[in-house]
Coordinates of C-alpha atoms in Angstrom, one line a residue:
Chain A
X5 CA 16.6 74.0 -66.2
X6 CA 17.7 71.5 -68.9
X7 CA 21.3 71.8 -70.1
X8 CA 22.6 72.0 -73.6
X9 CA 21.8 68.9 -75.5
X10 CA 23.5 67.6 -78.6
X11 CA 22.4 64.9 -80.9
X12 CA 23.5 62.4 -81.9
X13 CA 26.1 61.6 -79.2
X14 CA 28.1 59.3 -81.5
X15 CA 28.3 59.1 -85.2
X16 CA 30.3 57.0 -87.7
X17 CA 30.7 58.1 -91.3
X18 CA 32.9 57.3 -94.2
X19 CA 35.1 59.7 -96.2
X20 CA 33.3 61.8 -98.7
X21 CA 30.0 61.7 -96.9
X22 CA 28.4 64.7 -95.2
X23 CA 27.1 65.0 -91.7
X24 CA 24.7 67.2 -89.7
X25 CA 25.0 67.7 -86.0
X26 CA 22.4 69.3 -83.8
X27 CA 22.5 71.4 -80.7
X28 CA 19.6 72.6 -78.5
X29 CA 20.6 75.4 -76.2
X30 CA 19.4 76.2 -72.8
X31 CA 16.0 77.8 -72.8
X32 CA 16.3 81.6 -73.3
X33 CA 19.9 81.4 -74.7
X34 CA 20.3 83.1 -78.1
X35 CA 24.0 82.4 -78.7
X36 CA 25.2 79.1 -79.9
X37 CA 28.9 78.4 -80.5
X38 CA 30.6 75.3 -82.0
X39 CA 34.0 73.9 -81.2
X40 CA 36.0 71.0 -82.5
X41 CA 38.2 69.0 -80.2
X42 CA 40.9 66.7 -81.5
X43 CA 44.0 65.2 -79.8
X44 CA 46.3 67.0 -82.2
X45 CA 44.8 70.4 -82.5
X46 CA 43.0 70.7 -79.2
X47 CA 39.9 72.8 -78.9
X48 CA 39.2 75.1 -81.8
X49 CA 36.4 77.6 -82.3
X50 CA 34.3 76.9 -85.4
X51 CA 31.6 79.6 -85.4
X52 CA 29.0 81.4 -83.3
X53 CA 25.4 82.1 -84.1
X54 CA 23.3 84.8 -82.4
X55 CA 19.7 85.4 -83.3
X56 CA 20.0 83.3 -86.5
X57 CA 23.1 85.3 -87.7
X58 CA 26.7 84.1 -87.8
X59 CA 28.4 86.5 -85.5
X60 CA 31.9 85.1 -85.3
X61 CA 33.8 82.6 -87.3
X62 CA 37.0 80.6 -86.7
X63 CA 39.6 79.5 -89.3
X64 CA 38.0 76.4 -90.8
X65 CA 37.4 75.6 -94.5
X66 CA 34.1 76.2 -96.2
X67 CA 33.2 72.5 -95.8
X68 CA 32.1 73.4 -92.3
X69 CA 28.9 75.4 -92.1
X70 CA 26.2 76.1 -89.7
X71 CA 22.8 77.7 -89.1
X72 CA 20.5 78.7 -86.4
X73 CA 16.8 78.5 -86.3
X74 CA 14.3 80.9 -84.8
X75 CA 14.0 78.8 -81.7
X76 CA 17.8 79.2 -81.3
X77 CA 18.5 75.5 -82.0
X78 CA 21.6 75.2 -84.2
X79 CA 23.0 72.7 -86.7
X80 CA 26.4 72.3 -88.1
X81 CA 27.1 70.5 -91.3
X82 CA 30.4 69.1 -92.6
X83 CA 30.5 68.2 -96.3
X84 CA 32.9 65.9 -98.0
X85 CA 34.2 64.3 -94.8
X86 CA 37.9 63.7 -94.4
X87 CA 39.7 61.4 -91.9
X88 CA 40.9 64.5 -90.1
X89 CA 37.4 65.6 -89.3
X90 CA 37.2 62.8 -86.7
X91 CA 36.7 64.7 -83.5
X92 CA 34.5 65.6 -80.6
X93 CA 32.2 68.5 -81.6
X94 CA 31.1 70.6 -78.7
X95 CA 28.3 73.1 -78.7
X96 CA 28.0 75.9 -76.1
X97 CA 25.1 78.3 -75.4
X98 CA 24.8 81.6 -73.6
X99 CA 22.4 84.5 -73.4
X100 CA 24.9 86.1 -75.7
X101 CA 23.8 89.8 -75.8
X102 CA 27.1 91.0 -74.3
X103 CA 25.6 94.3 -73.5
X104 CA 28.3 95.5 -71.1
X105 CA 28.4 92.3 -69.2
X106 CA 29.7 88.8 -69.7
X107 CA 27.3 85.9 -70.3
X108 CA 28.5 82.5 -69.2
X109 CA 28.8 79.8 -71.9
X110 CA 27.4 76.4 -71.0
X111 CA 28.8 73.4 -72.9
X112 CA 27.0 70.3 -74.0
X113 CA 28.4 66.8 -73.8
X114 CA 29.5 66.8 -77.4
X115 CA 29.0 64.6 -80.5
X116 CA 31.8 62.2 -81.2
X117 CA 32.3 61.9 -85.0
X118 CA 34.4 59.1 -86.4
X119 CA 35.3 59.2 -90.1
X120 CA 36.4 55.9 -91.6
Chain B
X14 CA 45.8 87.7 -82.8
X15 CA 44.9 86.0 -79.6
X16 CA 46.7 82.9 -78.4
X17 CA 46.9 80.9 -75.2
X18 CA 49.9 78.9 -74.0
X19 CA 49.6 76.3 -71.2
X20 CA 53.0 75.2 -69.9
X21 CA 53.1 71.5 -69.2
X22 CA 50.8 69.1 -71.0
X23 CA 50.8 66.9 -67.9
X24 CA 51.1 67.7 -64.2
X25 CA 51.3 65.2 -61.4
X26 CA 50.8 65.9 -57.8
X27 CA 50.2 64.0 -54.6
X28 CA 46.9 64.3 -52.8
X29 CA 47.1 67.3 -50.4
X30 CA 49.8 69.0 -52.4
X31 CA 49.6 72.4 -54.1
X32 CA 48.2 72.4 -57.6
X33 CA 49.6 75.0 -60.0
X34 CA 48.6 75.0 -63.7
X35 CA 50.2 77.7 -65.8
X36 CA 48.6 79.8 -68.5
X37 CA 50.0 82.7 -70.5
X38 CA 48.0 84.6 -73.1
X39 CA 48.5 87.2 -75.8
X40 CA 45.8 89.7 -76.6
X41 CA 45.6 93.1 -78.2
X42 CA 42.8 94.2 -76.0
X43 CA 41.8 93.6 -72.4
X44 CA 40.6 90.0 -72.5
X45 CA 38.2 87.8 -70.7
X46 CA 40.0 84.8 -69.3
X47 CA 38.7 81.5 -68.3
X48 CA 39.6 78.1 -66.8
X49 CA 37.5 75.1 -67.8
X50 CA 37.7 71.5 -66.6
X51 CA 36.9 68.4 -68.6
X52 CA 36.3 65.0 -67.2
X53 CA 36.5 61.9 -69.4
X54 CA 33.7 61.7 -72.0
X55 CA 32.1 64.9 -70.8
X56 CA 31.8 68.5 -72.0
X57 CA 33.5 71.5 -70.4
X58 CA 32.7 73.0 -67.1
X59 CA 33.6 76.5 -66.1
X60 CA 35.9 76.7 -63.1
X61 CA 36.4 80.4 -62.9
X62 CA 36.6 83.5 -65.0
X63 CA 38.2 87.0 -65.1
X64 CA 36.2 89.7 -66.8
X65 CA 36.8 92.9 -64.9
X66 CA 37.5 94.1 -61.4
X67 CA 39.4 92.0 -58.8
X68 CA 42.4 90.3 -60.3
X69 CA 42.2 87.4 -57.9
X70 CA 39.2 85.3 -58.8
X71 CA 37.8 82.3 -56.9
X72 CA 36.1 79.5 -58.6
X73 CA 34.4 76.2 -57.8
X74 CA 36.0 73.3 -55.9
X75 CA 38.5 75.5 -54.2
X76 CA 40.4 76.7 -57.3
X77 CA 41.5 80.3 -57.8
X78 CA 43.5 82.2 -60.4
X79 CA 45.2 85.6 -60.5
X80 CA 45.1 87.9 -63.6
X81 CA 48.5 89.5 -63.9
X82 CA 48.5 91.9 -66.8
X83 CA 52.2 92.7 -66.7
X84 CA 53.0 89.1 -67.0
X85 CA 50.1 88.2 -69.3
X86 CA 49.4 85.3 -67.1
X87 CA 46.4 83.6 -65.5
X88 CA 47.7 80.7 -63.5
X89 CA 45.3 78.3 -61.8
X90 CA 46.0 77.2 -58.2
X91 CA 44.5 75.0 -55.5
X92 CA 46.1 74.7 -52.1
X93 CA 45.4 71.1 -51.6
X94 CA 44.7 68.6 -54.3
X95 CA 42.0 66.0 -54.1
X96 CA 41.7 62.7 -56.0
X97 CA 38.6 64.1 -57.7
X98 CA 40.6 66.9 -59.2
X99 CA 42.2 64.5 -61.7
X100 CA 41.0 65.8 -65.1
X101 CA 42.0 67.9 -68.1
X102 CA 42.1 71.7 -67.6
X103 CA 41.9 74.3 -70.3
X104 CA 42.7 78.0 -70.2
X105 CA 40.8 80.2 -72.6
X106 CA 40.6 83.8 -73.7
X107 CA 37.9 85.8 -75.4
X108 CA 38.2 89.3 -76.8
X109 CA 34.6 90.0 -77.4
X110 CA 32.2 91.5 -74.8
X111 CA 29.9 88.5 -74.9
X112 CA 32.7 86.2 -73.9
X113 CA 32.2 83.9 -76.8
X114 CA 34.5 82.7 -79.6
X115 CA 36.9 81.3 -77.1
X116 CA 40.5 80.6 -78.0
X117 CA 41.8 77.6 -75.9
X118 CA 45.2 76.5 -74.8
X119 CA 46.2 72.9 -75.5
X120 CA 45.2 71.7 -72.1
X121 CA 46.9 70.3 -69.1
X122 CA 46.1 66.8 -67.7
X123 CA 46.3 66.8 -63.9
X124 CA 47.0 63.5 -62.2
X125 CA 46.6 63.1 -58.5
X126 CA 48.2 60.2 -56.6
X127 CA 47.4 59.0 -53.1

Protein backbone atom coordinates (compact mmCIF):
# COMPACT_ATOMS: atom_id res chain seq x y z
CA UNK A 1 0.00 0.00 0.00
CA UNK A 2 1.44 3.37 -0.96
CA UNK A 3 2.13 5.78 1.88
CA UNK A 4 1.18 9.40 2.27
CA UNK A 5 2.69 11.49 -0.51
CA UNK A 6 3.34 15.20 -0.44
CA UNK A 7 4.23 17.46 -3.32
CA UNK A 8 6.39 19.29 -3.88
CA UNK A 9 9.09 18.12 -1.48
CA UNK A 10 10.95 21.42 -1.56
CA UNK A 11 9.78 24.90 -2.37
CA UNK A 12 11.34 28.36 -2.34
CA UNK A 13 9.15 31.45 -2.34
CA UNK A 14 9.59 35.14 -1.59
CA UNK A 15 7.77 37.24 0.97
CA UNK A 16 4.30 38.29 -0.09
CA UNK A 17 3.77 35.40 -2.46
CA UNK A 18 1.29 32.62 -1.88
CA UNK A 19 1.89 28.87 -1.96
CA UNK A 20 -0.16 25.71 -2.31
CA UNK A 21 0.98 22.38 -0.95
CA UNK A 22 -0.58 19.05 -1.81
CA UNK A 23 -1.13 15.85 0.15
CA UNK A 24 -2.39 12.50 -1.14
CA UNK A 25 -3.49 10.23 1.71
CA UNK A 26 -3.26 6.48 1.91
CA UNK A 27 -5.98 4.85 -0.13
CA UNK A 28 -9.17 4.57 1.92
CA UNK A 29 -8.18 7.22 4.44
CA UNK A 30 -10.68 10.04 4.82
CA UNK A 31 -8.94 12.22 7.40
CA UNK A 32 -6.06 14.48 6.47
CA UNK A 33 -4.27 16.66 9.00
CA UNK A 34 -1.61 19.30 8.46
CA UNK A 35 1.20 20.25 10.82
CA UNK A 36 3.90 22.91 10.72
CA UNK A 37 7.35 22.10 12.07
CA UNK A 38 9.86 24.86 12.85
CA UNK A 39 12.99 24.88 15.03
CA UNK A 40 11.51 27.55 17.29
CA UNK A 41 7.89 26.47 17.72
CA UNK A 42 8.25 22.74 17.11
CA UNK A 43 5.36 20.75 15.69
CA UNK A 44 2.07 22.60 15.61
CA UNK A 45 -1.33 21.40 14.43
CA UNK A 46 -2.80 23.48 11.60
CA UNK A 47 -6.08 21.83 10.69
CA UNK A 48 -7.80 18.53 9.94
CA UNK A 49 -10.19 17.66 7.16
CA UNK A 50 -12.55 14.73 7.17
CA UNK A 51 -14.87 13.96 4.27
CA UNK A 52 -14.24 17.38 2.71
CA UNK A 53 -15.12 19.27 5.92
CA UNK A 54 -12.75 20.98 8.32
CA UNK A 55 -13.18 19.05 11.55
CA UNK A 56 -10.50 20.58 13.79
CA UNK A 57 -8.45 23.75 13.60
CA UNK A 58 -5.30 24.90 15.33
CA UNK A 59 -4.32 28.40 16.31
CA UNK A 60 -3.00 29.85 13.07
CA UNK A 61 -3.92 33.08 11.28
CA UNK A 62 -6.38 33.13 8.44
CA UNK A 63 -3.53 33.27 5.89
CA UNK A 64 -3.38 29.52 6.37
CA UNK A 65 -6.22 27.67 4.75
CA UNK A 66 -6.94 24.24 3.40
CA UNK A 67 -9.42 22.12 1.57
CA UNK A 68 -10.12 18.51 0.84
CA UNK A 69 -11.43 17.00 -2.34
CA UNK A 70 -13.88 14.17 -2.83
CA UNK A 71 -11.01 11.72 -3.37
CA UNK A 72 -9.63 12.77 0.07
CA UNK A 73 -6.61 14.54 -1.41
CA UNK A 74 -5.94 17.76 0.44
CA UNK A 75 -4.27 21.06 -0.27
CA UNK A 76 -3.14 23.77 2.07
CA UNK A 77 -2.59 27.33 1.01
CA UNK A 78 -0.58 30.07 2.64
CA UNK A 79 -1.19 33.58 1.36
CA UNK A 80 1.04 36.62 1.81
CA UNK A 81 4.04 34.60 2.88
CA UNK A 82 6.19 35.82 5.75
CA UNK A 83 9.76 34.83 6.62
CA UNK A 84 8.42 33.00 9.67
CA UNK A 85 6.40 30.67 7.46
CA UNK A 86 9.60 28.86 6.50
CA UNK A 87 9.04 25.38 7.86
CA UNK A 88 8.55 21.73 7.17
CA UNK A 89 4.87 21.13 6.51
CA UNK A 90 3.75 17.62 7.36
CA UNK A 91 0.58 15.92 6.29
CA UNK A 92 -0.91 12.92 8.06
CA UNK A 93 -3.78 10.66 7.06
CA UNK A 94 -5.98 8.19 8.90
CA UNK A 95 -9.26 6.37 8.49
CA UNK A 96 -10.52 9.08 10.77
CA UNK A 97 -14.00 7.95 11.67
CA UNK A 98 -13.11 7.58 15.37
CA UNK A 99 -16.20 5.53 16.07
CA UNK A 100 -15.21 4.16 19.46
CA UNK A 101 -11.73 3.32 18.34
CA UNK A 102 -8.50 5.01 17.52
CA UNK A 103 -7.28 5.18 13.94
CA UNK A 104 -3.54 5.49 13.52
CA UNK A 105 -2.23 8.55 11.69
CA UNK A 106 0.43 8.01 9.07
CA UNK A 107 2.72 10.91 8.23
CA UNK A 108 4.14 11.91 4.90
CA UNK A 109 7.76 13.03 4.37
CA UNK A 110 6.80 16.70 4.38
CA UNK A 111 7.24 19.73 2.15
CA UNK A 112 10.10 22.02 3.12
CA UNK A 113 9.11 25.61 2.40
CA UNK A 114 11.73 28.34 2.41
CA UNK A 115 10.57 31.95 2.30
CA UNK A 116 13.19 34.50 1.23
CA UNK B 1 -6.15 23.26 27.19
CA UNK B 2 -3.91 20.41 26.31
CA UNK B 3 -0.16 20.73 26.58
CA UNK B 4 2.83 18.42 26.50
CA UNK B 5 6.17 18.95 28.22
CA UNK B 6 9.24 16.97 27.34
CA UNK B 7 11.99 17.34 29.92
CA UNK B 8 15.38 17.64 28.29
CA UNK B 9 15.79 18.80 24.73
CA UNK B 10 18.86 16.59 24.37
CA UNK B 11 19.67 13.25 25.96
CA UNK B 12 22.95 11.40 25.45
CA UNK B 13 23.51 7.74 26.31
CA UNK B 14 26.09 5.09 25.59
CA UNK B 15 25.27 2.11 23.44
CA UNK B 16 23.73 -0.57 25.65
CA UNK B 17 22.60 1.90 28.31
CA UNK B 18 19.04 2.56 29.43
CA UNK B 19 17.10 5.15 27.45
CA UNK B 20 14.63 7.29 29.41
CA UNK B 21 12.80 10.15 27.70
CA UNK B 22 10.38 12.07 29.88
CA UNK B 23 6.95 13.36 28.94
CA UNK B 24 4.29 15.05 31.05
CA UNK B 25 0.94 16.21 29.73
CA UNK B 26 -2.04 18.21 30.80
CA UNK B 27 -5.48 17.30 29.62
CA UNK B 28 -9.00 17.91 30.84
CA UNK B 29 -10.23 14.54 29.59
CA UNK B 30 -8.68 11.08 29.37
CA UNK B 31 -6.28 11.55 26.50
CA UNK B 32 -4.72 9.45 23.83
CA UNK B 33 -0.93 9.57 24.21
CA UNK B 34 1.73 8.90 21.62
CA UNK B 35 5.44 8.73 21.05
CA UNK B 36 6.77 9.43 17.56
CA UNK B 37 10.31 9.24 16.19
CA UNK B 38 11.73 11.39 13.43
CA UNK B 39 14.92 10.64 11.56
CA UNK B 40 16.68 13.42 9.64
CA UNK B 41 14.78 14.62 6.57
CA UNK B 42 11.93 12.21 7.17
CA UNK B 43 8.39 12.35 8.46
CA UNK B 44 7.18 11.02 11.77
CA UNK B 45 6.89 7.33 12.62
CA UNK B 46 4.65 6.09 15.41
CA UNK B 47 6.61 4.25 18.11
CA UNK B 48 3.75 3.45 20.43
CA UNK B 49 0.42 4.71 21.71
CA UNK B 50 -1.85 4.61 24.72
CA UNK B 51 -5.56 4.75 24.03
CA UNK B 52 -7.31 2.60 26.61
CA UNK B 53 -6.61 -0.52 28.63
CA UNK B 54 -3.18 -1.63 29.80
CA UNK B 55 -1.13 1.29 31.02
CA UNK B 56 2.19 -0.27 30.03
CA UNK B 57 2.40 -0.20 26.27
CA UNK B 58 5.03 -1.77 24.08
CA UNK B 59 6.05 -0.36 20.76
CA UNK B 60 8.42 -0.97 17.94
CA UNK B 61 12.18 -1.35 18.22
CA UNK B 62 12.05 -2.42 21.87
CA UNK B 63 10.55 0.80 23.24
CA UNK B 64 7.86 0.91 25.86
CA UNK B 65 6.02 3.56 27.86
CA UNK B 66 3.83 3.62 30.94
CA UNK B 67 0.76 5.82 31.32
CA UNK B 68 0.62 7.13 34.88
CA UNK B 69 -2.55 9.13 35.34
CA UNK B 70 -1.69 10.26 38.89
CA UNK B 71 1.59 11.73 37.66
CA UNK B 72 0.21 12.84 34.26
CA UNK B 73 3.26 11.20 32.71
CA UNK B 74 4.02 8.98 29.76
CA UNK B 75 7.78 8.38 29.85
CA UNK B 76 9.47 6.40 27.09
CA UNK B 77 12.06 3.76 27.93
CA UNK B 78 14.28 1.21 26.23
CA UNK B 79 16.48 -1.13 28.25
CA UNK B 80 19.46 -1.07 25.91
CA UNK B 81 20.23 1.72 23.45
CA UNK B 82 21.41 0.99 19.94
CA UNK B 83 23.24 3.34 17.62
CA UNK B 84 20.25 3.28 15.28
CA UNK B 85 18.07 4.80 18.02
CA UNK B 86 19.72 8.19 17.51
CA UNK B 87 16.89 10.46 16.34
CA UNK B 88 14.42 13.04 17.57
CA UNK B 89 11.52 11.83 19.70
CA UNK B 90 8.19 13.55 20.17
CA UNK B 91 5.51 12.96 22.75
CA UNK B 92 1.99 13.92 21.69
CA UNK B 93 -1.55 14.01 23.06
CA UNK B 94 -4.97 13.97 21.46
CA UNK B 95 -8.28 14.58 23.17
CA UNK B 96 -10.56 13.49 20.35
CA UNK B 97 -11.70 9.93 19.76
CA UNK B 98 -10.20 9.77 16.31
CA UNK B 99 -6.76 10.48 17.75
CA UNK B 100 -6.18 13.41 15.43
CA UNK B 101 -5.34 17.09 16.06
CA UNK B 102 -2.19 16.11 17.93
CA UNK B 103 -0.51 18.46 20.38
CA UNK B 104 3.22 17.78 20.43
CA UNK B 105 5.98 18.38 22.91
CA UNK B 106 9.09 20.26 21.79
CA UNK B 107 10.97 17.05 21.14
CA UNK B 108 14.03 15.34 22.60
CA UNK B 109 17.10 14.57 20.51
CA UNK B 110 18.65 11.28 21.51
CA UNK B 111 22.35 10.78 20.86
CA UNK B 112 23.93 7.35 21.24
CA UNK B 113 27.69 6.97 21.54
CA UNK B 114 29.73 3.82 21.11
